[in-house]
Amino acid sequence: MFVDVETKMNCSIDIDSSEAFRILCKTLNMDFVLDEDTKFLIEKSPEYESRIYTLKNGNKEEYDDRGDLFIALRNVAVNIFPNIAFRNDDYIYNR
């Protein structure tokens, strides 16, 4: 895929799909979508919104409130990177 970047001059940059996905996650401030070392939990809030939690020292801590976007991005990640560690997490493809 070629992306046109407009600055004081035009140039074309060759970016593959995996790099484009990483750029998207970074742009959304969700670099953690590709974090294979942290165990994330998804739970519905009382308002029926999905929220992201992590376990730290045995305590559940809220990590981010964009759970539905996180799930969508992780499903895309599983299709781009088939051997990724979280491919079997319970929220993958299970909406």
mmCIF file of N, CA and C in Angstrom:
data_model
loop_
_atom_site.group_PDB
_atom_site.id
_atom_site.type_symbol
_atom_site.label_atom_id
_atom_site.label_comp_id
_atom_site.label_asym_id
_atom_site.label_seq_id
_atom_site.Cartn_x
_atom_site.Cartn_y
_atom_site.Cartn_z
ATOM 1 N N MET A 1 0.847 -1.160 0.000
ATOM 2 C CA MET A 1 0.000 0.000 0.000
ATOM 3 C C MET A 1 0.896 1.227 0.000
ATOM 4 N N PHE A 2 0.566 2.192 -0.807
ATOM 5 C CA PHE A 2 1.300 3.446 -0.839
ATOM 6 C C PHE A 2 0.443 4.529 -0.209
ATOM 7 N N VAL A 3 1.061 5.355 0.596
ATOM 8 C CA VAL A 3 0.381 6.439 1.280
ATOM 9 C C VAL A 3 1.011 7.745 0.839
ATOM 10 N N ASP A 4 0.175 8.691 0.438
ATOM 11 C CA ASP A 4 0.686 10.011 0.091
ATOM 12 C C ASP A 4 0.708 10.867 1.347
ATOM 13 N N VAL A 5 1.860 11.427 1.636
ATOM 14 C CA VAL A 5 2.032 12.300 2.783
ATOM 15 C C VAL A 5 2.287 13.694 2.244
ATOM 16 N N GLU A 6 1.431 14.645 2.619
ATOM 17 C CA GLU A 6 1.590 15.995 2.094
ATOM 18 C C GLU A 6 2.269 16.880 3.130
ATOM 19 N N THR A 7 3.381 17.406 2.754
ATOM 20 C CA THR A 7 4.109 18.372 3.566
ATOM 21 C C THR A 7 4.460 19.510 2.622
ATOM 22 N N LYS A 8 5.624 20.042 2.726
ATOM 23 C CA LYS A 8 6.051 21.054 1.767
ATOM 24 C C LYS A 8 6.328 20.427 0.412
ATOM 25 N N MET A 9 6.388 19.106 0.399
ATOM 26 C CA MET A 9 6.559 18.367 -0.849
ATOM 27 C C MET A 9 5.751 17.075 -0.733
ATOM 28 N N ASN A 10 5.435 16.491 -1.822
ATOM 29 C CA ASN A 10 4.704 15.225 -1.825
ATOM 30 C C ASN A 10 5.683 14.078 -2.003
ATOM 31 N N CYS A 11 5.453 13.026 -1.246
ATOM 32 C CA CYS A 11 6.262 11.829 -1.407
ATOM 33 C C CYS A 11 5.380 10.617 -1.161
ATOM 34 N N SER A 12 5.735 9.514 -1.711
ATOM 35 C CA SER A 12 5.010 8.266 -1.510
ATOM 36 C C SER A 12 5.840 7.368 -0.608
ATOM 37 N N ILE A 13 5.164 6.762 0.353
ATOM 38 C CA ILE A 13 5.828 5.877 1.303
ATOM 39 C C ILE A 13 5.178 4.506 1.194
ATOM 40 N N ASP A 14 5.979 3.474 1.043
ATOM 41 C CA ASP A 14 5.468 2.110 0.958
ATOM 42 C C ASP A 14 5.283 1.564 2.377
ATOM 43 N N ILE A 15 4.041 1.270 2.740
ATOM 44 C CA ILE A 15 3.722 0.749 4.074
ATOM 45 C C ILE A 15 2.936 -0.545 3.897
ATOM 46 N N ASP A 16 3.369 -1.608 4.572
ATOM 47 C CA ASP A 16 2.603 -2.856 4.491
ATOM 48 C C ASP A 16 1.458 -2.818 5.502
ATOM 49 N N SER A 17 0.579 -3.802 5.433
ATOM 50 C CA SER A 17 -0.630 -3.800 6.270
ATOM 51 C C SER A 17 -0.311 -3.871 7.759
ATOM 52 N N SER A 18 0.712 -4.600 8.143
ATOM 53 C CA SER A 18 1.043 -4.702 9.568
ATOM 54 C C SER A 18 1.545 -3.365 10.107
ATOM 55 N N GLU A 19 2.338 -2.649 9.319
ATOM 56 C CA GLU A 19 2.821 -1.339 9.755
ATOM 57 C C GLU A 19 1.679 -0.333 9.786
ATOM 58 N N ALA A 20 0.775 -0.403 8.826
ATOM 59 C CA ALA A 20 -0.390 0.489 8.811
ATOM 60 C C ALA A 20 -1.243 0.253 10.057
ATOM 61 N N PHE A 21 -1.383 -1.005 10.467
ATOM 62 C CA PHE A 21 -2.149 -1.319 11.676
ATOM 63 C C PHE A 21 -1.458 -0.763 12.916
ATOM 64 N N ARG A 22 -0.152 -0.887 12.992
ATOM 65 C CA ARG A 22 0.598 -0.332 14.128
ATOM 66 C C ARG A 22 0.437 1.189 14.195
ATOM 67 N N ILE A 23 0.467 1.835 13.028
ATOM 68 C CA ILE A 23 0.278 3.293 12.975
ATOM 69 C C ILE A 23 -1.118 3.661 13.449
ATOM 70 N N LEU A 24 -2.125 2.899 13.040
ATOM 71 C CA LEU A 24 -3.497 3.145 13.480
ATOM 72 C C LEU A 24 -3.597 3.044 14.999
ATOM 73 N N CYS A 25 -3.051 1.983 15.574
ATOM 74 C CA CYS A 25 -3.101 1.804 17.032
ATOM 75 C C CYS A 25 -2.393 2.955 17.742
ATOM 76 N N LYS A 26 -1.254 3.365 17.229
ATOM 77 C CA LYS A 26 -0.517 4.475 17.839
ATOM 78 C C LYS A 26 -1.312 5.765 17.734
ATOM 79 N N THR A 27 -1.950 6.011 16.592
ATOM 80 C CA THR A 27 -2.752 7.212 16.392
ATOM 81 C C THR A 27 -3.922 7.264 17.367
ATOM 82 N N LEU A 28 -4.495 6.110 17.674
ATOM 83 C CA LEU A 28 -5.616 6.030 18.613
ATOM 84 C C LEU A 28 -5.154 5.985 20.075
ATOM 85 N N ASN A 29 -3.844 6.101 20.310
ATOM 86 C CA ASN A 29 -3.273 5.961 21.660
ATOM 87 C C ASN A 29 -3.638 4.615 22.277
ATOM 88 N N MET A 30 -3.603 3.581 21.446
ATOM 89 C CA MET A 30 -3.920 2.233 21.892
ATOM 90 C C MET A 30 -2.809 1.267 21.491
ATOM 91 N N ASP A 31 -1.558 1.673 21.718
ATOM 92 C CA ASP A 31 -0.426 0.792 21.425
ATOM 93 C C ASP A 31 -0.544 -0.539 22.166
ATOM 94 N N PHE A 32 -1.242 -0.530 23.280
ATOM 95 C CA PHE A 32 -1.368 -1.729 24.112
ATOM 96 C C PHE A 32 -2.183 -2.832 23.436
ATOM 97 N N VAL A 33 -2.855 -2.536 22.340
ATOM 98 C CA VAL A 33 -3.614 -3.560 21.613
ATOM 99 C C VAL A 33 -2.694 -4.711 21.222
ATOM 100 N N LEU A 34 -1.457 -4.416 20.874
ATOM 101 C CA LEU A 34 -0.514 -5.449 20.450
ATOM 102 C C LEU A 34 0.362 -5.975 21.581
ATOM 103 N N ASP A 35 0.080 -5.578 22.810
ATOM 104 C CA ASP A 35 0.849 -6.031 23.974
ATOM 105 C C ASP A 35 0.483 -7.480 24.285
ATOM 106 N N GLU A 36 1.432 -8.374 24.061
ATOM 107 C CA GLU A 36 1.198 -9.796 24.308
ATOM 108 C C GLU A 36 1.547 -10.209 25.734
ATOM 109 N N ASP A 37 2.209 -9.355 26.484
ATOM 110 C CA ASP A 37 2.669 -9.715 27.819
ATOM 111 C C ASP A 37 1.655 -9.410 28.918
ATOM 112 N N THR A 38 0.774 -8.465 28.681
ATOM 113 C CA THR A 38 -0.211 -8.072 29.694
ATOM 114 C C THR A 38 -1.512 -8.824 29.458
ATOM 115 N N LYS A 39 -2.079 -9.354 30.520
ATOM 116 C CA LYS A 39 -3.364 -10.046 30.431
ATOM 117 C C LYS A 39 -4.469 -9.008 30.623
ATOM 118 N N PHE A 40 -5.289 -8.837 29.606
ATOM 119 C CA PHE A 40 -6.389 -7.887 29.670
ATOM 120 C C PHE A 40 -7.705 -8.633 29.873
ATOM 121 N N LEU A 41 -8.566 -8.066 30.673
ATOM 122 C CA LEU A 41 -9.900 -8.595 30.894
ATOM 123 C C LEU A 41 -10.899 -7.597 30.337
ATOM 124 N N ILE A 42 -11.956 -8.081 29.739
ATOM 125 C CA ILE A 42 -13.014 -7.221 29.221
ATOM 126 C C ILE A 42 -14.273 -7.510 30.014
ATOM 127 N N GLU A 43 -14.848 -6.467 30.569
ATOM 128 C CA GLU A 43 -16.095 -6.610 31.327
ATOM 129 C C GLU A 43 -17.033 -5.481 30.962
ATOM 130 N N LYS A 44 -18.316 -5.752 31.065
ATOM 131 C CA LYS A 44 -19.327 -4.722 30.811
ATOM 132 C C LYS A 44 -19.501 -3.886 32.076
ATOM 133 N N SER A 45 -19.587 -2.572 31.892
ATOM 134 C CA SER A 45 -19.848 -1.661 33.001
ATOM 135 C C SER A 45 -21.346 -1.664 33.279
ATOM 136 N N PRO A 46 -21.784 -1.051 34.377
ATOM 137 C CA PRO A 46 -23.223 -0.960 34.641
ATOM 138 C C PRO A 46 -23.987 -0.254 33.517
ATOM 139 N N GLU A 47 -23.306 0.566 32.733
ATOM 140 C CA GLU A 47 -23.938 1.253 31.610
ATOM 141 C C GLU A 47 -23.885 0.405 30.338
ATOM 142 N N TYR A 48 -23.479 -0.867 30.439
ATOM 143 C CA TYR A 48 -23.370 -1.814 29.328
ATOM 144 C C TYR A 48 -22.299 -1.436 28.309
ATOM 145 N N GLU A 49 -21.283 -0.741 28.756
ATOM 146 C CA GLU A 49 -20.135 -0.438 27.910
ATOM 147 C C GLU A 49 -19.007 -1.392 28.287
ATOM 148 N N SER A 50 -18.291 -1.881 27.290
ATOM 149 C CA SER A 50 -17.153 -2.756 27.567
ATOM 150 C C SER A 50 -15.987 -1.922 28.067
ATOM 151 N N ARG A 51 -15.336 -2.401 29.119
ATOM 152 C CA ARG A 51 -14.170 -1.725 29.683
ATOM 153 C C ARG A 51 -13.030 -2.726 29.781
ATOM 154 N N ILE A 52 -11.819 -2.197 29.726
ATOM 155 C CA ILE A 52 -10.617 -3.023 29.758
ATOM 156 C C ILE A 52 -10.021 -2.948 31.155
ATOM 157 N N TYR A 53 -9.689 -4.109 31.711
ATOM 158 C CA TYR A 53 -9.072 -4.196 33.036
ATOM 159 C C TYR A 53 -7.799 -5.024 32.939
ATOM 160 N N THR A 54 -6.887 -4.791 33.865
ATOM 161 C CA THR A 54 -5.700 -5.621 34.018
ATOM 162 C C THR A 54 -5.642 -6.090 35.465
ATOM 163 N N LEU A 55 -4.869 -7.127 35.703
ATOM 164 C CA LEU A 55 -4.646 -7.600 37.070
ATOM 165 C C LEU A 55 -3.252 -7.166 37.498
ATOM 166 N N LYS A 56 -3.188 -6.403 38.575
ATOM 167 C CA LYS A 56 -1.908 -5.986 39.133
ATOM 168 C C LYS A 56 -1.901 -6.346 40.611
ATOM 169 N N ASN A 57 -0.954 -7.175 40.978
ATOM 170 C CA ASN A 57 -0.820 -7.633 42.367
ATOM 171 C C ASN A 57 -2.126 -8.234 42.874
ATOM 172 N N GLY A 58 -2.823 -8.949 42.008
ATOM 173 C CA GLY A 58 -4.070 -9.602 42.398
ATOM 174 C C GLY A 58 -5.277 -8.692 42.401
ATOM 175 N N ASN A 59 -5.089 -7.410 42.121
ATOM 176 C CA ASN A 59 -6.207 -6.466 42.096
ATOM 177 C C ASN A 59 -6.557 -6.120 40.656
ATOM 178 N N LYS A 60 -7.843 -6.036 40.406
ATOM 179 C CA LYS A 60 -8.316 -5.668 39.077
ATOM 180 C C LYS A 60 -8.340 -4.144 38.970
ATOM 181 N N GLU A 61 -7.657 -3.603 37.963
ATOM 182 C CA GLU A 61 -7.607 -2.155 37.762
ATOM 183 C C GLU A 61 -8.131 -1.826 36.380
ATOM 184 N N GLU A 62 -8.945 -0.763 36.306
ATOM 185 C CA GLU A 62 -9.434 -0.333 34.998
ATOM 186 C C GLU A 62 -8.273 0.243 34.204
ATOM 187 N N TYR A 63 -8.160 -0.182 32.962
ATOM 188 C CA TYR A 63 -7.058 0.225 32.103
ATOM 189 C C TYR A 63 -7.508 1.247 31.065
ATOM 190 N N ASP A 64 -8.685 1.024 30.473
ATOM 191 C CA ASP A 64 -9.194 1.914 29.436
ATOM 192 C C ASP A 64 -10.699 1.687 29.325
ATOM 193 N N ASP A 65 -11.413 2.712 28.861
ATOM 194 C CA ASP A 65 -12.865 2.573 28.762
ATOM 195 C C ASP A 65 -13.343 2.324 27.330
ATOM 196 N N ARG A 66 -12.426 2.056 26.416
ATOM 197 C CA ARG A 66 -12.785 1.799 25.019
ATOM 198 C C ARG A 66 -12.713 0.312 24.708
ATOM 199 N N GLY A 67 -13.455 -0.466 25.460
ATOM 200 C CA GLY A 67 -13.399 -1.917 25.334
ATOM 201 C C GLY A 67 -13.859 -2.441 23.995
ATOM 202 N N ASP A 68 -14.924 -1.882 23.440
ATOM 203 C CA ASP A 68 -15.413 -2.367 22.152
ATOM 204 C C ASP A 68 -14.398 -2.108 21.037
ATOM 205 N N LEU A 69 -13.763 -0.945 21.060
ATOM 206 C CA LEU A 69 -12.725 -0.645 20.073
ATOM 207 C C LEU A 69 -11.533 -1.571 20.258
ATOM 208 N N PHE A 70 -11.163 -1.840 21.504
ATOM 209 C CA PHE A 70 -10.069 -2.757 21.822
ATOM 210 C C PHE A 70 -10.348 -4.143 21.242
ATOM 211 N N ILE A 71 -11.564 -4.632 21.448
ATOM 212 C CA ILE A 71 -11.938 -5.956 20.932
ATOM 213 C C ILE A 71 -11.869 -5.972 19.413
ATOM 214 N N ALA A 72 -12.389 -4.926 18.776
ATOM 215 C CA ALA A 72 -12.363 -4.858 17.313
ATOM 216 C C ALA A 72 -10.925 -4.849 16.789
ATOM 217 N N LEU A 73 -10.065 -4.055 17.415
ATOM 218 C CA LEU A 73 -8.669 -3.986 16.976
ATOM 219 C C LEU A 73 -7.931 -5.296 17.229
ATOM 220 N N ARG A 74 -8.227 -5.943 18.339
ATOM 221 C CA ARG A 74 -7.581 -7.233 18.613
ATOM 222 C C ARG A 74 -8.030 -8.295 17.610
ATOM 223 N N ASN A 75 -9.277 -8.244 17.178
ATOM 224 C CA ASN A 75 -9.748 -9.183 16.151
ATOM 225 C C ASN A 75 -9.038 -8.934 14.821
ATOM 226 N N VAL A 76 -8.807 -7.681 14.493
ATOM 227 C CA VAL A 76 -8.043 -7.363 13.284
ATOM 228 C C VAL A 76 -6.605 -7.861 13.443
ATOM 229 N N ALA A 77 -6.022 -7.642 14.613
ATOM 230 C CA ALA A 77 -4.641 -8.073 14.866
ATOM 231 C C ALA A 77 -4.486 -9.580 14.688
ATOM 232 N N VAL A 78 -5.468 -10.339 15.141
ATOM 233 C CA VAL A 78 -5.413 -11.797 15.014
ATOM 234 C C VAL A 78 -5.406 -12.202 13.538
ATOM 235 N N ASN A 79 -6.083 -11.435 12.701
ATOM 236 C CA ASN A 79 -6.099 -11.747 11.268
ATOM 237 C C ASN A 79 -4.810 -11.315 10.570
ATOM 238 N N ILE A 80 -4.177 -10.276 11.052
ATOM 239 C CA ILE A 80 -2.921 -9.821 10.448
ATOM 240 C C ILE A 80 -1.748 -10.656 10.940
ATOM 241 N N PHE A 81 -1.741 -10.959 12.244
ATOM 242 C CA PHE A 81 -0.655 -11.719 12.876
ATOM 243 C C PHE A 81 -1.245 -13.010 13.451
ATOM 244 N N PRO A 82 -1.385 -14.073 12.662
ATOM 245 C CA PRO A 82 -2.111 -15.273 13.096
ATOM 246 C C PRO A 82 -1.550 -15.992 14.324
ATOM 247 N N ASN A 83 -0.278 -15.868 14.612
ATOM 248 C CA ASN A 83 0.310 -16.592 15.741
ATOM 249 C C ASN A 83 0.479 -15.723 16.976
ATOM 250 N N ILE A 84 -0.266 -14.662 17.085
ATOM 251 C CA ILE A 84 -0.151 -13.741 18.216
ATOM 252 C C ILE A 84 -0.664 -14.432 19.492
ATOM 253 N N ALA A 85 -0.086 -14.119 20.609
ATOM 254 C CA ALA A 85 -0.342 -14.843 21.863
ATOM 255 C C ALA A 85 -1.794 -14.769 22.330
ATOM 256 N N PHE A 86 -2.498 -13.682 22.073
ATOM 257 C CA PHE A 86 -3.863 -13.530 22.589
ATOM 258 C C PHE A 86 -4.936 -14.052 21.631
ATOM 259 N N ARG A 87 -4.545 -14.806 20.603
ATOM 260 C CA ARG A 87 -5.500 -15.271 19.590
ATOM 261 C C ARG A 87 -6.606 -16.155 20.152
ATOM 262 N N ASN A 88 -6.388 -16.747 21.313
ATOM 263 C CA ASN A 88 -7.400 -17.631 21.901
ATOM 264 C C ASN A 88 -8.126 -17.009 23.093
ATOM 265 N N ASP A 89 -7.931 -15.721 23.338
ATOM 266 C CA ASP A 89 -8.646 -15.071 24.443
ATOM 267 C C ASP A 89 -10.147 -15.144 24.192
ATOM 268 N N ASP A 90 -10.919 -15.171 25.273
ATOM 269 C CA ASP A 90 -12.355 -15.435 25.145
ATOM 270 C C ASP A 90 -13.134 -14.364 24.392
ATOM 271 N N TYR A 91 -12.635 -13.163 24.284
ATOM 272 C CA TYR A 91 -13.361 -12.105 23.596
ATOM 273 C C TYR A 91 -13.063 -12.059 22.097
ATOM 274 N N ILE A 92 -12.086 -12.829 21.619
ATOM 275 C CA ILE A 92 -11.760 -12.853 20.201
ATOM 276 C C ILE A 92 -12.870 -13.589 19.453
ATOM 277 N N TYR A 93 -13.464 -12.935 18.474
ATOM 278 C CA TYR A 93 -14.551 -13.457 17.637
ATOM 279 C C TYR A 93 -15.799 -13.828 18.421
ATOM 280 N N ASN A 94 -15.892 -13.452 19.659
ATOM 281 C CA ASN A 94 -17.008 -13.914 20.494
ATOM 282 C C ASN A 94 -17.836 -12.729 20.973
ATOM 283 N N ARG A 95 -18.461 -12.038 20.069
ATOM 284 C CA ARG A 95 -19.260 -10.865 20.447
ATOM 285 C C ARG A 95 -20.697 -11.200 20.434
#
